[in-house]
PDB file of C-alpha atoms in Angstrom:
ATOM      1  CA  UNK A  28       0.000   0.000   0.000  1.00 81.00           C
ATOM      2  CA  UNK A  29       2.857   2.395   0.770  1.00 89.00           C
ATOM      3  CA  UNK A  30       4.242   1.881  -2.727  1.00 91.00           C
ATOM      4  CA  UNK A  31       0.904   2.826  -4.277  1.00 95.00           C
ATOM      5  CA  UNK A  32       0.538   5.903  -2.059  1.00 94.00           C
ATOM      6  CA  UNK A  33       4.054   7.026  -2.940  1.00 93.00           C
ATOM      7  CA  UNK A  34       3.368   6.691  -6.677  1.00 94.00           C
ATOM      8  CA  UNK A  35       0.116   8.640  -6.280  1.00 95.00           C
ATOM      9  CA  UNK A  36       2.023  11.388  -4.456  1.00 92.00           C
ATOM     10  CA  UNK A  37       4.712  11.462  -7.133  1.00 90.00           C
ATOM     11  CA  UNK A  38       2.125  11.666  -9.905  1.00 93.00           C
ATOM     12  CA  UNK A  39       0.214  14.468  -8.199  1.00 93.00           C
ATOM     13  CA  UNK A  40       3.454  16.424  -7.777  1.00 88.00           C
ATOM     14  CA  UNK A  41       4.237  16.103 -11.492  1.00 87.00           C
ATOM     15  CA  UNK A  42       0.879  17.672 -12.392  1.00 91.00           C
ATOM     16  CA  UNK A  43       1.062  20.394  -9.748  1.00 87.00           C
ATOM     17  CA  UNK A  44      -1.493  19.020  -7.307  1.00 91.00           C
ATOM     18  CA  UNK A  45       0.649  19.952  -4.309  1.00 90.00           C
ATOM     19  CA  UNK A  46      -1.862  19.307  -1.518  1.00 91.00           C
ATOM     20  CA  UNK A  47      -2.688  15.860  -2.863  1.00 93.00           C
ATOM     21  CA  UNK A  48       0.988  15.102  -3.378  1.00 94.00           C
ATOM     22  CA  UNK A  49       1.759  15.980   0.232  1.00 93.00           C
ATOM     23  CA  UNK A  50      -1.183  14.007   1.559  1.00 95.00           C
ATOM     24  CA  UNK A  51      -0.328  10.831  -0.372  1.00 95.00           C
ATOM     25  CA  UNK A  52       3.397  11.074   0.404  1.00 95.00           C
ATOM     26  CA  UNK A  53       2.804  11.657   4.108  1.00 95.00           C
ATOM     27  CA  UNK A  54       0.351   8.736   4.139  1.00 96.00           C
ATOM     28  CA  UNK A  55       3.031   6.574   2.528  1.00 96.00           C
ATOM     29  CA  UNK A  56       5.516   7.599   5.244  1.00 96.00           C
ATOM     30  CA  UNK A  57       2.930   6.747   7.908  1.00 96.00           C
ATOM     31  CA  UNK A  58       2.194   3.383   6.321  1.00 96.00           C
ATOM     32  CA  UNK A  59       5.869   2.437   6.080  1.00 96.00           C
ATOM     33  CA  UNK A  60       6.437   3.536   9.680  1.00 96.00           C
ATOM     34  CA  UNK A  61       3.432   1.450  10.792  1.00 96.00           C
ATOM     35  CA  UNK A  62       4.821  -1.706   9.174  1.00 96.00           C
ATOM     36  CA  UNK A  63       8.361  -0.856  10.358  1.00 96.00           C
ATOM     37  CA  UNK A  64       9.883  -0.616   6.883  1.00 97.00           C
ATOM     38  CA  UNK A  65      12.802   1.858   7.102  1.00 96.00           C
ATOM     39  CA  UNK A  66      13.612   1.467   3.392  1.00 95.00           C
ATOM     40  CA  UNK A  67      10.069   2.488   2.487  1.00 96.00           C
ATOM     41  CA  UNK A  68      10.144   5.384   4.952  1.00 97.00           C
ATOM     42  CA  UNK A  69      13.405   6.586   3.421  1.00 96.00           C
ATOM     43  CA  UNK A  70      12.100   6.356  -0.136  1.00 95.00           C
ATOM     44  CA  UNK A  71       9.001   8.346   0.844  1.00 96.00           C
ATOM     45  CA  UNK A  72      10.960  10.967   2.817  1.00 97.00           C
ATOM     46  CA  UNK A  73      13.226  11.427  -0.219  1.00 95.00           C
ATOM     47  CA  UNK A  74      10.165  12.095  -2.390  1.00 94.00           C
ATOM     48  CA  UNK A  75       8.838  14.511   0.251  1.00 96.00           C
ATOM     49  CA  UNK A  76      12.160  16.400   0.216  1.00 96.00           C
ATOM     50  CA  UNK A  77      12.060  16.717  -3.560  1.00 93.00           C
ATOM     51  CA  UNK A  78       8.422  17.820  -3.413  1.00 93.00           C
ATOM     52  CA  UNK A  79       9.316  20.540  -0.903  1.00 95.00           C
ATOM     53  CA  UNK A  80      12.164  21.704  -3.157  1.00 94.00           C
ATOM     54  CA  UNK A  81       9.806  21.927  -6.121  1.00 90.00           C
ATOM     55  CA  UNK A  82       7.605  24.195  -4.020  1.00 91.00           C
ATOM     56  CA  UNK A  83      10.597  26.363  -3.089  1.00 94.00           C
ATOM     57  CA  UNK A  84      10.373  25.350   0.587  1.00 96.00           C
ATOM     58  CA  UNK A  85      14.103  24.774   0.990  1.00 98.00           C
ATOM     59  CA  UNK A  86      14.268  24.981   4.799  1.00 98.00           C
ATOM     60  CA  UNK A  87      11.572  22.303   5.094  1.00 98.00           C
ATOM     61  CA  UNK A  88      13.310  20.208   2.428  1.00 98.00           C
ATOM     62  CA  UNK A  89      16.561  20.509   4.389  1.00 98.00           C
ATOM     63  CA  UNK A  90      14.761  19.107   7.437  1.00 98.00           C
ATOM     64  CA  UNK A  91      13.397  16.200   5.382  1.00 98.00           C
ATOM     65  CA  UNK A  92      16.817  15.341   3.950  1.00 98.00           C
ATOM     66  CA  UNK A  93      18.449  15.668   7.379  1.00 98.00           C
ATOM     67  CA  UNK A  94      15.896  13.198   8.724  1.00 98.00           C
ATOM     68  CA  UNK A  95      16.545  10.885   5.749  1.00 97.00           C
ATOM     69  CA  UNK A  96      20.291  10.968   6.451  1.00 97.00           C
ATOM     70  CA  UNK A  97      19.746  10.247  10.152  1.00 97.00           C
ATOM     71  CA  UNK A  98      17.380   7.376   9.376  1.00 97.00           C
ATOM     72  CA  UNK A  99      19.810   5.966   6.810  1.00 95.00           C
ATOM     73  CA  UNK A 100      22.702   5.964   9.251  1.00 95.00           C
ATOM     74  CA  UNK A 101      20.548   4.289  11.894  1.00 96.00           C
ATOM     75  CA  UNK A 102      19.604   1.490   9.490  1.00 96.00           C
ATOM     76  CA  UNK A 103      22.909   1.337   7.571  1.00 94.00           C
ATOM     77  CA  UNK A 104      21.319   2.271   4.233  1.00 93.00           C
ATOM     78  CA  UNK A 105      24.179   3.762   2.233  1.00 90.00           C
ATOM     79  CA  UNK A 106      22.001   4.764  -0.723  1.00 89.00           C
ATOM     80  CA  UNK A 107      19.616   6.774   1.443  1.00 93.00           C
ATOM     81  CA  UNK A 108      22.604   8.229   3.274  1.00 92.00           C
ATOM     82  CA  UNK A 109      23.896   9.567  -0.040  1.00 91.00           C
ATOM     83  CA  UNK A 110      20.472  10.909  -1.000  1.00 93.00           C
ATOM     84  CA  UNK A 111      20.180  12.633   2.377  1.00 95.00           C
ATOM     85  CA  UNK A 112      23.609  14.226   2.076  1.00 95.00           C
ATOM     86  CA  UNK A 113      22.983  15.352  -1.505  1.00 93.00           C
ATOM     87  CA  UNK A 114      19.610  16.819  -0.614  1.00 95.00           C
ATOM     88  CA  UNK A 115      21.118  18.676   2.328  1.00 97.00           C
ATOM     89  CA  UNK A 116      23.906  20.055   0.116  1.00 96.00           C
ATOM     90  CA  UNK A 117      21.397  21.301  -2.447  1.00 96.00           C
ATOM     91  CA  UNK A 118      19.154  22.975   0.095  1.00 97.00           C
ATOM     92  CA  UNK A 119      22.026  24.521   2.045  1.00 97.00           C
ATOM     93  CA  UNK A 120      23.284  26.046  -1.203  1.00 96.00           C
ATOM     94  CA  UNK A 121      19.809  27.346  -2.056  1.00 96.00           C
ATOM     95  CA  UNK A 122      19.518  28.840   1.438  1.00 97.00           C
ATOM     96  CA  UNK A 123      22.825  30.700   0.978  1.00 96.00           C
ATOM     97  CA  UNK A 124      24.731  28.517   3.450  1.00 97.00           C
ATOM     98  CA  UNK A 125      27.476  27.852   0.936  1.00 96.00           C
ATOM     99  CA  UNK A 126      30.300  26.662   3.215  1.00 95.00           C
ATOM    100  CA  UNK A 127      27.981  24.080   4.786  1.00 97.00           C
ATOM    101  CA  UNK A 128      26.847  23.024   1.312  1.00 96.00           C
ATOM    102  CA  UNK A 129      30.454  22.289   0.341  1.00 95.00           C
ATOM    103  CA  UNK A 130      30.910  20.018   3.362  1.00 95.00           C
ATOM    104  CA  UNK A 131      27.718  18.074   2.612  1.00 95.00           C
ATOM    105  CA  UNK A 132      28.484  17.871  -1.119  1.00 93.00           C
ATOM    106  CA  UNK A 133      31.967  16.510  -0.374  1.00 91.00           C
ATOM    107  CA  UNK A 134      30.448  13.846   1.863  1.00 93.00           C
ATOM    108  CA  UNK A 135      27.784  13.019  -0.740  1.00 90.00           C
ATOM    109  CA  UNK A 136      30.396  12.620  -3.464  1.00 88.00           C
ATOM    110  CA  UNK A 137      32.075   9.961  -1.323  1.00 86.00           C
ATOM    111  CA  UNK A 138      28.955   7.767  -1.583  1.00 80.00           C
ATOM    112  CA  UNK A 139      29.500   5.626  -4.696  1.00 70.00           C
ATOM    113  CA  UNK A 140      26.106   3.989  -4.250  1.00 72.00           C
ATOM    114  CA  UNK A 141      24.243   7.147  -5.230  1.00 71.00           C
ATOM    115  CA  UNK A 142      25.081   7.310  -8.947  1.00 70.00           C
ATOM    116  CA  UNK A 143      22.895   8.684 -11.707  1.00 78.00           C
ATOM    117  CA  UNK A 144      20.977  11.920 -11.398  1.00 80.00           C
ATOM    118  CA  UNK A 145      21.922  12.440  -7.744  1.00 80.00           C
ATOM    119  CA  UNK A 146      25.607  12.120  -8.629  1.00 84.00           C
ATOM    120  CA  UNK A 147      25.246  14.768 -11.334  1.00 86.00           C
ATOM    121  CA  UNK A 148      23.411  17.013  -8.866  1.00 87.00           C
ATOM    122  CA  UNK A 149      26.146  16.563  -6.241  1.00 88.00           C
ATOM    123  CA  UNK A 150      28.834  17.471  -8.785  1.00 89.00           C
ATOM    124  CA  UNK A 151      26.865  20.563  -9.833  1.00 91.00           C
ATOM    125  CA  UNK A 152      26.254  21.663  -6.235  1.00 92.00           C
ATOM    126  CA  UNK A 153      29.957  21.318  -5.415  1.00 92.00           C
ATOM    127  CA  UNK A 154      31.003  23.257  -8.508  1.00 93.00           C
ATOM    128  CA  UNK A 155      28.478  26.049  -7.942  1.00 92.00           C
ATOM    129  CA  UNK A 156      29.298  26.308  -4.237  1.00 93.00           C
ATOM    130  CA  UNK A 157      33.012  26.630  -4.979  1.00 92.00           C
ATOM    131  CA  UNK A 158      32.315  29.305  -7.578  1.00 93.00           C
ATOM    132  CA  UNK A 159      30.081  31.226  -5.157  1.00 93.00           C
ATOM    133  CA  UNK A 160      32.922  31.173  -2.637  1.00 93.00           C
ATOM    134  CA  UNK A 161      35.208  32.690  -5.296  1.00 92.00           C
ATOM    135  CA  UNK A 162      37.233  29.487  -5.699  1.00 92.00           C
ATOM    136  CA  UNK A 163      37.263  29.501  -9.494  1.00 90.00           C
ATOM    137  CA  UNK A 164      39.807  26.701 -10.023  1.00 89.00           C
ATOM    138  CA  UNK A 165      38.125  24.477  -7.435  1.00 89.00           C
ATOM    139  CA  UNK A 166      34.755  25.143  -9.066  1.00 88.00           C
ATOM    140  CA  UNK A 167      36.013  24.173 -12.508  1.00 87.00           C
ATOM    141  CA  UNK A 168      37.773  21.099 -11.088  1.00 86.00           C
ATOM    142  CA  UNK A 169      34.590  20.048  -9.301  1.00 86.00           C
ATOM    143  CA  UNK A 170      32.573  20.419 -12.507  1.00 84.00           C
ATOM    144  CA  UNK A 171      34.894  18.033 -14.353  1.00 80.00           C
ATOM    145  CA  UNK A 172      35.970  15.441 -11.781  1.00 65.00           C
ATOM    146  CA  UNK A 173      38.938  13.291 -12.691  1.00 62.00           C
ATOM    147  CA  UNK A 174      38.270  10.494 -10.228  1.00 56.00           C
ATOM    148  CA  UNK A 175      34.883   9.294  -9.099  1.00 55.00           C
ATOM    149  CA  UNK A 176      33.675   6.471  -6.955  1.00 53.00           C
ATOM    150  CA  UNK A 177      30.668   5.543  -9.030  1.00 50.00           C
ATOM    151  CA  UNK A 178      31.169   2.415 -11.146  1.00 48.00           C
ATOM    152  CA  UNK A 179      29.451   3.069 -14.448  1.00 47.00           C
ATOM    153  CA  UNK A 180      28.255   6.467 -13.237  1.00 49.00           C
ATOM    154  CA  UNK A 181      28.481   9.863 -14.850  1.00 51.00           C
ATOM    155  CA  UNK A 182      32.110  10.233 -13.802  1.00 53.00           C
ATOM    156  CA  UNK A 183      33.101   7.272 -15.944  1.00 48.00           C
ATOM    157  CA  UNK A 184      31.517   8.754 -19.045  1.00 46.00           C
ATOM    158  CA  UNK A 185      34.202   9.920 -21.511  1.00 41.00           C
ATOM    159  CA  UNK A 186      34.398  13.723 -21.639  1.00 39.00           C
ATOM    160  CA  UNK A 187      35.115  15.738 -24.755  1.00 39.00           C
TER     161      UNK A 187
END
């Protein structure tokens, strides 16, 4: 049931039905908590964080991703840990807390399990944060990483 609720919430977010998206996503979190499924809770909290970002509610999204990271560490879920760190880095940057964003982005980039879109986002957050701090060379280096942890991820794609 939690899976269905989460998909309903995701769909409603994609069509701009924010209230319905929140309701379904929060119901999914409640369902997963009720059946003691930390993986499901983490998946739903990640969706909630993204939903909050889409609404421009970055402080609330930061709280969601901080909770996701805490939950992930408690249950040794390295993928959710990476998602939590990446979400925190993004929201800290959007809130103007650039130095903190760099720390979280560095930690997120050390999570090879993340991969894909989140990896690209973490690279972009690191590069932008470095540029905002006036560290031009570090920003350029972050944008084009030479060594990455992700097997088969974006960092292993040949660059032109």
